[in-house]
Amino acid sequence: ILNVEQSPQSLHVQEGDSTNFTCSFPSSNFYALHWYRWETAKSPEALFVMTLNGDEKKKGRISATLNTKEGYSYLYIKGSQPEDSATYLCAFRPDTGFQKLVFGTGTRLLVSP
Amino acid sequence: DAGVTQSPTHLIKTRGQQVTLRCSPKSGHDTVSWYQQALGQGPQFIFQYYEEEERQRGNFPDRFSGHQFPNYSSELNVNALLLGDSALYLCASSSADWIPHTEAFFGQGTRLTVV
């Protein structure tokens, strides 16, 4: 059974704070690791797709790192803004030849002004 | 490009009834996957359709079935609804040659409530 875990479950920070979340996934049969940002009543929005050990990706104030050997990825948000409030999901894509994604339960971020 | 569209957005059904949810994939995509997100959980993979056939299935009972049409749109059918089927159902589209660094696109979901 493939298990993807995210921590913390929820986070409440003040505007301007920097924060980070963790995604743990199986270290075997790795194909890709996806991060999604999901605002209420909207579609999950793809942030990053990470494929190589040591990958670092950045989009504006958000960045992510990947360690496939130990099975974890970190998502960082620098200088959080209220519009960053959302649930951040990670999804592990195993190397099974198919396109199934295995999701964590997400980290719910609330940024107060 | 309308992206991935799902209908309806909300639905209320009674236990024992049957329901059909619909999904139109993003333009250029030929593969549709369905996910169920129950309260407090991450999305769980139900199944995936490509070339009008079910290509892979998650741990869901046979009450969950699907279909893909020649235009790549897809339906998810759930028979004999149980209270536990209440969830958000997400559709994701991708292309069959989904290489590692490309993403899957999701719809907004259909919120199903079984009473």
PDB file of N, CA, C and O in Angstrom, chain A residues 98-101, chain B residues 4 6 23 25 30-36 44-50 55-56 68 72 74 76 89-94 98 104-107:
ATOM      1  N   PHE A  98       1.424   3.527 -15.264  1.00  0.00           N
ATOM      2  CA  PHE A  98       0.140   4.186 -15.405  1.00  0.00           C
ATOM      3  C   PHE A  98       0.216   5.588 -14.811  1.00  0.00           C
ATOM      4  O   PHE A  98       1.267   6.012 -14.371  1.00  0.00           O
ATOM      5  N   GLN A  99      -0.903   6.273 -14.794  1.00  0.00           N
ATOM      6  CA  GLN A  99      -0.877   7.690 -14.428  1.00  0.00           C
ATOM      7  C   GLN A  99      -1.565   7.960 -13.108  1.00  0.00           C
ATOM      8  O   GLN A  99      -2.002   9.063 -12.858  1.00  0.00           O
ATOM      9  N   LYS A 100      -1.639   6.980 -12.256  1.00  0.00           N
ATOM     10  CA  LYS A 100      -2.292   7.152 -10.962  1.00  0.00           C
ATOM     11  C   LYS A 100      -1.469   8.058 -10.069  1.00  0.00           C
ATOM     12  O   LYS A 100      -0.233   7.959 -10.012  1.00  0.00           O
ATOM     13  N   LEU A 101      -2.144   8.979  -9.365  1.00  0.00           N
ATOM     14  CA  LEU A 101      -1.505   9.809  -8.360  1.00  0.00           C
ATOM     15  C   LEU A 101      -1.986   9.363  -6.984  1.00  0.00           C
ATOM     16  O   LEU A 101      -3.168   9.104  -6.787  1.00  0.00           O
TER      17      LEU A 101
ATOM     18  N   VAL B   4     -10.605  21.649 -17.556  1.00  0.00           N
ATOM     19  CA  VAL B   4     -11.395  20.465 -17.235  1.00  0.00           C
ATOM     20  C   VAL B   4     -12.722  20.923 -16.632  1.00  0.00           C
ATOM     21  O   VAL B   4     -12.730  21.705 -15.677  1.00  0.00           O
ATOM     22  N   GLN B   6     -16.528  19.836 -15.052  1.00  0.00           N
ATOM     23  CA  GLN B   6     -17.309  18.765 -14.442  1.00  0.00           C
ATOM     24  C   GLN B   6     -18.739  19.240 -14.198  1.00  0.00           C
ATOM     25  O   GLN B   6     -18.976  20.412 -13.910  1.00  0.00           O
ATOM     26  N   CYS B  23     -17.536  14.556 -16.969  1.00  0.00           N
ATOM     27  CA  CYS B  23     -16.260  15.274 -17.040  1.00  0.00           C
ATOM     28  C   CYS B  23     -15.863  15.472 -18.490  1.00  0.00           C
ATOM     29  O   CYS B  23     -15.887  14.522 -19.283  1.00  0.00           O
ATOM     30  N   PRO B  25     -12.515  16.631 -20.545  1.00  0.00           N
ATOM     31  CA  PRO B  25     -11.097  16.898 -20.290  1.00  0.00           C
ATOM     32  C   PRO B  25     -10.624  18.169 -20.975  1.00  0.00           C
ATOM     33  O   PRO B  25     -11.302  18.737 -21.835  1.00  0.00           O
ATOM     34  N   ASP B  30      -6.374  13.059 -23.662  1.00  0.00           N
ATOM     35  CA  ASP B  30      -7.150  11.892 -24.049  1.00  0.00           C
ATOM     36  C   ASP B  30      -7.352  10.911 -22.900  1.00  0.00           C
ATOM     37  O   ASP B  30      -7.975   9.867 -23.076  1.00  0.00           O
ATOM     38  N   THR B  31      -6.827  11.228 -21.733  1.00  0.00           N
ATOM     39  CA  THR B  31      -6.895  10.325 -20.583  1.00  0.00           C
ATOM     40  C   THR B  31      -7.621  11.016 -19.437  1.00  0.00           C
ATOM     41  O   THR B  31      -7.315  12.175 -19.124  1.00  0.00           O
ATOM     42  N   VAL B  32      -8.570  10.315 -18.863  1.00  0.00           N
ATOM     43  CA  VAL B  32      -9.358  10.873 -17.757  1.00  0.00           C
ATOM     44  C   VAL B  32      -9.249   9.960 -16.541  1.00  0.00           C
ATOM     45  O   VAL B  32      -9.420   8.741 -16.651  1.00  0.00           O
ATOM     46  N   SER B  33      -8.954  10.549 -15.400  1.00  0.00           N
ATOM     47  CA  SER B  33      -8.911   9.814 -14.133  1.00  0.00           C
ATOM     48  C   SER B  33      -9.949  10.404 -13.184  1.00  0.00           C
ATOM     49  O   SER B  33     -10.206  11.607 -13.217  1.00  0.00           O
ATOM     50  N   TRP B  34     -10.509   9.552 -12.352  1.00  0.00           N
ATOM     51  CA  TRP B  34     -11.482   9.986 -11.351  1.00  0.00           C
ATOM     52  C   TRP B  34     -10.919   9.736  -9.958  1.00  0.00           C
ATOM     53  O   TRP B  34     -10.303   8.702  -9.694  1.00  0.00           O
ATOM     54  N   TYR B  35     -11.194  10.706  -9.073  1.00  0.00           N
ATOM     55  CA  TYR B  35     -10.750  10.621  -7.685  1.00  0.00           C
ATOM     56  C   TYR B  35     -11.926  10.937  -6.769  1.00  0.00           C
ATOM     57  O   TYR B  35     -12.785  11.756  -7.106  1.00  0.00           O
ATOM     58  N   GLN B  36     -11.904  10.308  -5.600  1.00  0.00           N
ATOM     59  CA  GLN B  36     -12.897  10.608  -4.574  1.00  0.00           C
ATOM     60  C   GLN B  36     -12.190  11.239  -3.387  1.00  0.00           C
ATOM     61  O   GLN B  36     -11.204  10.691  -2.898  1.00  0.00           O
ATOM     62  N   GLN B  44      -8.615  10.079  -3.432  1.00  0.00           N
ATOM     63  CA  GLN B  44      -8.295   8.662  -3.631  1.00  0.00           C
ATOM     64  C   GLN B  44      -8.616   8.269  -5.071  1.00  0.00           C
ATOM     65  O   GLN B  44      -9.722   8.554  -5.555  1.00  0.00           O
ATOM     66  N   PHE B  45      -7.699   7.586  -5.712  1.00  0.00           N
ATOM     67  CA  PHE B  45      -7.844   7.183  -7.116  1.00  0.00           C
ATOM     68  C   PHE B  45      -8.938   6.139  -7.263  1.00  0.00           C
ATOM     69  O   PHE B  45      -8.908   5.100  -6.591  1.00  0.00           O
ATOM     70  N   ILE B  46      -9.894   6.423  -8.166  1.00  0.00           N
ATOM     71  CA  ILE B  46     -10.972   5.456  -8.420  1.00  0.00           C
ATOM     72  C   ILE B  46     -10.615   4.610  -9.642  1.00  0.00           C
ATOM     73  O   ILE B  46     -10.508   3.391  -9.550  1.00  0.00           O
ATOM     74  N   PHE B  47     -10.482   5.253 -10.794  1.00  0.00           N
ATOM     75  CA  PHE B  47     -10.043   4.568 -12.010  1.00  0.00           C
ATOM     76  C   PHE B  47      -9.647   5.577 -13.066  1.00  0.00           C
ATOM     77  O   PHE B  47      -9.811   6.792 -12.904  1.00  0.00           O
ATOM     78  N   GLN B  48      -9.093   5.038 -14.150  1.00  0.00           N
ATOM     79  CA  GLN B  48      -8.604   5.859 -15.254  1.00  0.00           C
ATOM     80  C   GLN B  48      -9.087   5.271 -16.570  1.00  0.00           C
ATOM     81  O   GLN B  48      -9.102   4.047 -16.756  1.00  0.00           O
ATOM     82  N   TYR B  49      -9.448   6.176 -17.497  1.00  0.00           N
ATOM     83  CA  TYR B  49      -9.915   5.755 -18.813  1.00  0.00           C
ATOM     84  C   TYR B  49      -9.038   6.310 -19.915  1.00  0.00           C
ATOM     85  O   TYR B  49      -8.622   7.488 -19.885  1.00  0.00           O
ATOM     86  N   TYR B  50      -8.765   5.441 -20.869  1.00  0.00           N
ATOM     87  CA  TYR B  50      -7.995   5.831 -22.058  1.00  0.00           C
ATOM     88  C   TYR B  50      -8.500   4.990 -23.206  1.00  0.00           C
ATOM     89  O   TYR B  50      -8.714   3.786 -23.046  1.00  0.00           O
ATOM     90  N   ARG B  55      -8.316   1.602 -17.730  1.00  0.00           N
ATOM     91  CA  ARG B  55      -6.926   1.181 -17.839  1.00  0.00           C
ATOM     92  C   ARG B  55      -6.340   0.776 -16.487  1.00  0.00           C
ATOM     93  O   ARG B  55      -5.464  -0.062 -16.409  1.00  0.00           O
ATOM     94  N   GLN B  56      -6.833   1.408 -15.437  1.00  0.00           N
ATOM     95  CA  GLN B  56      -6.343   1.081 -14.107  1.00  0.00           C
ATOM     96  C   GLN B  56      -7.439   1.398 -13.112  1.00  0.00           C
ATOM     97  O   GLN B  56      -8.230   2.319 -13.337  1.00  0.00           O
ATOM     98  N   GLN B  68     -15.885   6.132 -21.111  1.00  0.00           N
ATOM     99  CA  GLN B  68     -15.255   7.227 -21.846  1.00  0.00           C
ATOM    100  C   GLN B  68     -15.806   7.226 -23.255  1.00  0.00           C
ATOM    101  O   GLN B  68     -15.938   6.167 -23.891  1.00  0.00           O
ATOM    102  N   TYR B  72     -13.460  11.793 -25.776  1.00  0.00           N
ATOM    103  CA  TYR B  72     -12.619  11.730 -24.571  1.00  0.00           C
ATOM    104  C   TYR B  72     -13.336  12.131 -23.287  1.00  0.00           C
ATOM    105  O   TYR B  72     -12.771  11.965 -22.204  1.00  0.00           O
ATOM    106  N   SER B  74     -15.935  11.801 -20.151  1.00  0.00           N
ATOM    107  CA  SER B  74     -16.089  10.605 -19.335  1.00  0.00           C
ATOM    108  C   SER B  74     -17.245  10.761 -18.367  1.00  0.00           C
ATOM    109  O   SER B  74     -17.639  11.877 -18.001  1.00  0.00           O
ATOM    110  N   LEU B  76     -18.745   9.019 -14.597  1.00  0.00           N
ATOM    111  CA  LEU B  76     -18.571   8.150 -13.444  1.00  0.00           C
ATOM    112  C   LEU B  76     -19.962   7.787 -12.958  1.00  0.00           C
ATOM    113  O   LEU B  76     -20.781   8.680 -12.711  1.00  0.00           O
ATOM    114  N   TYR B  89     -16.044  14.498  -5.805  1.00  0.00           N
ATOM    115  CA  TYR B  89     -15.498  13.657  -6.869  1.00  0.00           C
ATOM    116  C   TYR B  89     -14.777  14.552  -7.877  1.00  0.00           C
ATOM    117  O   TYR B  89     -15.371  15.462  -8.459  1.00  0.00           O
ATOM    118  N   LEU B  90     -13.495  14.281  -8.041  1.00  0.00           N
ATOM    119  CA  LEU B  90     -12.642  15.078  -8.920  1.00  0.00           C
ATOM    120  C   LEU B  90     -12.300  14.304 -10.182  1.00  0.00           C
ATOM    121  O   LEU B  90     -12.050  13.097 -10.136  1.00  0.00           O
ATOM    122  N   CYS B  91     -12.269  15.034 -11.274  1.00  0.00           N
ATOM    123  CA  CYS B  91     -11.838  14.474 -12.546  1.00  0.00           C
ATOM    124  C   CYS B  91     -10.499  15.117 -12.912  1.00  0.00           C
ATOM    125  O   CYS B  91     -10.316  16.337 -12.721  1.00  0.00           O
ATOM    126  N   ALA B  92      -9.582  14.323 -13.406  1.00  0.00           N
ATOM    127  CA  ALA B  92      -8.287  14.838 -13.838  1.00  0.00           C
ATOM    128  C   ALA B  92      -8.045  14.415 -15.280  1.00  0.00           C
ATOM    129  O   ALA B  92      -8.385  13.285 -15.665  1.00  0.00           O
ATOM    130  N   SER B  93      -7.486  15.307 -16.062  1.00  0.00           N
ATOM    131  CA  SER B  93      -7.163  14.926 -17.437  1.00  0.00           C
ATOM    132  C   SER B  93      -5.671  15.066 -17.699  1.00  0.00           C
ATOM    133  O   SER B  93      -4.986  15.888 -17.086  1.00  0.00           O
ATOM    134  N   SER B  94      -5.198  14.237 -18.602  1.00  0.00           N
ATOM    135  CA  SER B  94      -3.796  14.239 -18.990  1.00  0.00           C
ATOM    136  C   SER B  94      -3.720  13.620 -20.379  1.00  0.00           C
ATOM    137  O   SER B  94      -4.734  13.181 -20.928  1.00  0.00           O
ATOM    138  N   TRP B  98       1.998  11.000 -20.964  1.00  0.00           N
ATOM    139  CA  TRP B  98       2.221  11.894 -19.821  1.00  0.00           C
ATOM    140  C   TRP B  98       3.623  11.696 -19.290  1.00  0.00           C
ATOM    141  O   TRP B  98       3.882  10.878 -18.431  1.00  0.00           O
ATOM    142  N   ALA B 104      -1.021  16.895 -14.439  1.00  0.00           N
ATOM    143  CA  ALA B 104      -2.414  16.556 -14.687  1.00  0.00           C
ATOM    144  C   ALA B 104      -3.267  17.751 -14.271  1.00  0.00           C
ATOM    145  O   ALA B 104      -2.936  18.454 -13.318  1.00  0.00           O
ATOM    146  N   PHE B 105      -4.340  17.975 -14.994  1.00  0.00           N
ATOM    147  CA  PHE B 105      -5.223  19.106 -14.722  1.00  0.00           C
ATOM    148  C   PHE B 105      -6.530  18.589 -14.128  1.00  0.00           C
ATOM    149  O   PHE B 105      -7.085  17.591 -14.599  1.00  0.00           O
ATOM    150  N   PHE B 106      -6.992  19.314 -13.121  1.00  0.00           N
ATOM    151  CA  PHE B 106      -8.190  18.892 -12.404  1.00  0.00           C
ATOM    152  C   PHE B 106      -9.362  19.824 -12.652  1.00  0.00           C
ATOM    153  O   PHE B 106      -9.184  21.024 -12.873  1.00  0.00           O
ATOM    154  N   GLY B 107     -10.570  19.260 -12.579  1.00  0.00           N
ATOM    155  CA  GLY B 107     -11.774  20.051 -12.554  1.00  0.00           C
ATOM    156  C   GLY B 107     -12.061  20.527 -11.138  1.00  0.00           C
ATOM    157  O   GLY B 107     -11.326  20.222 -10.194  1.00  0.00           O
TER     158      GLY B 107
END
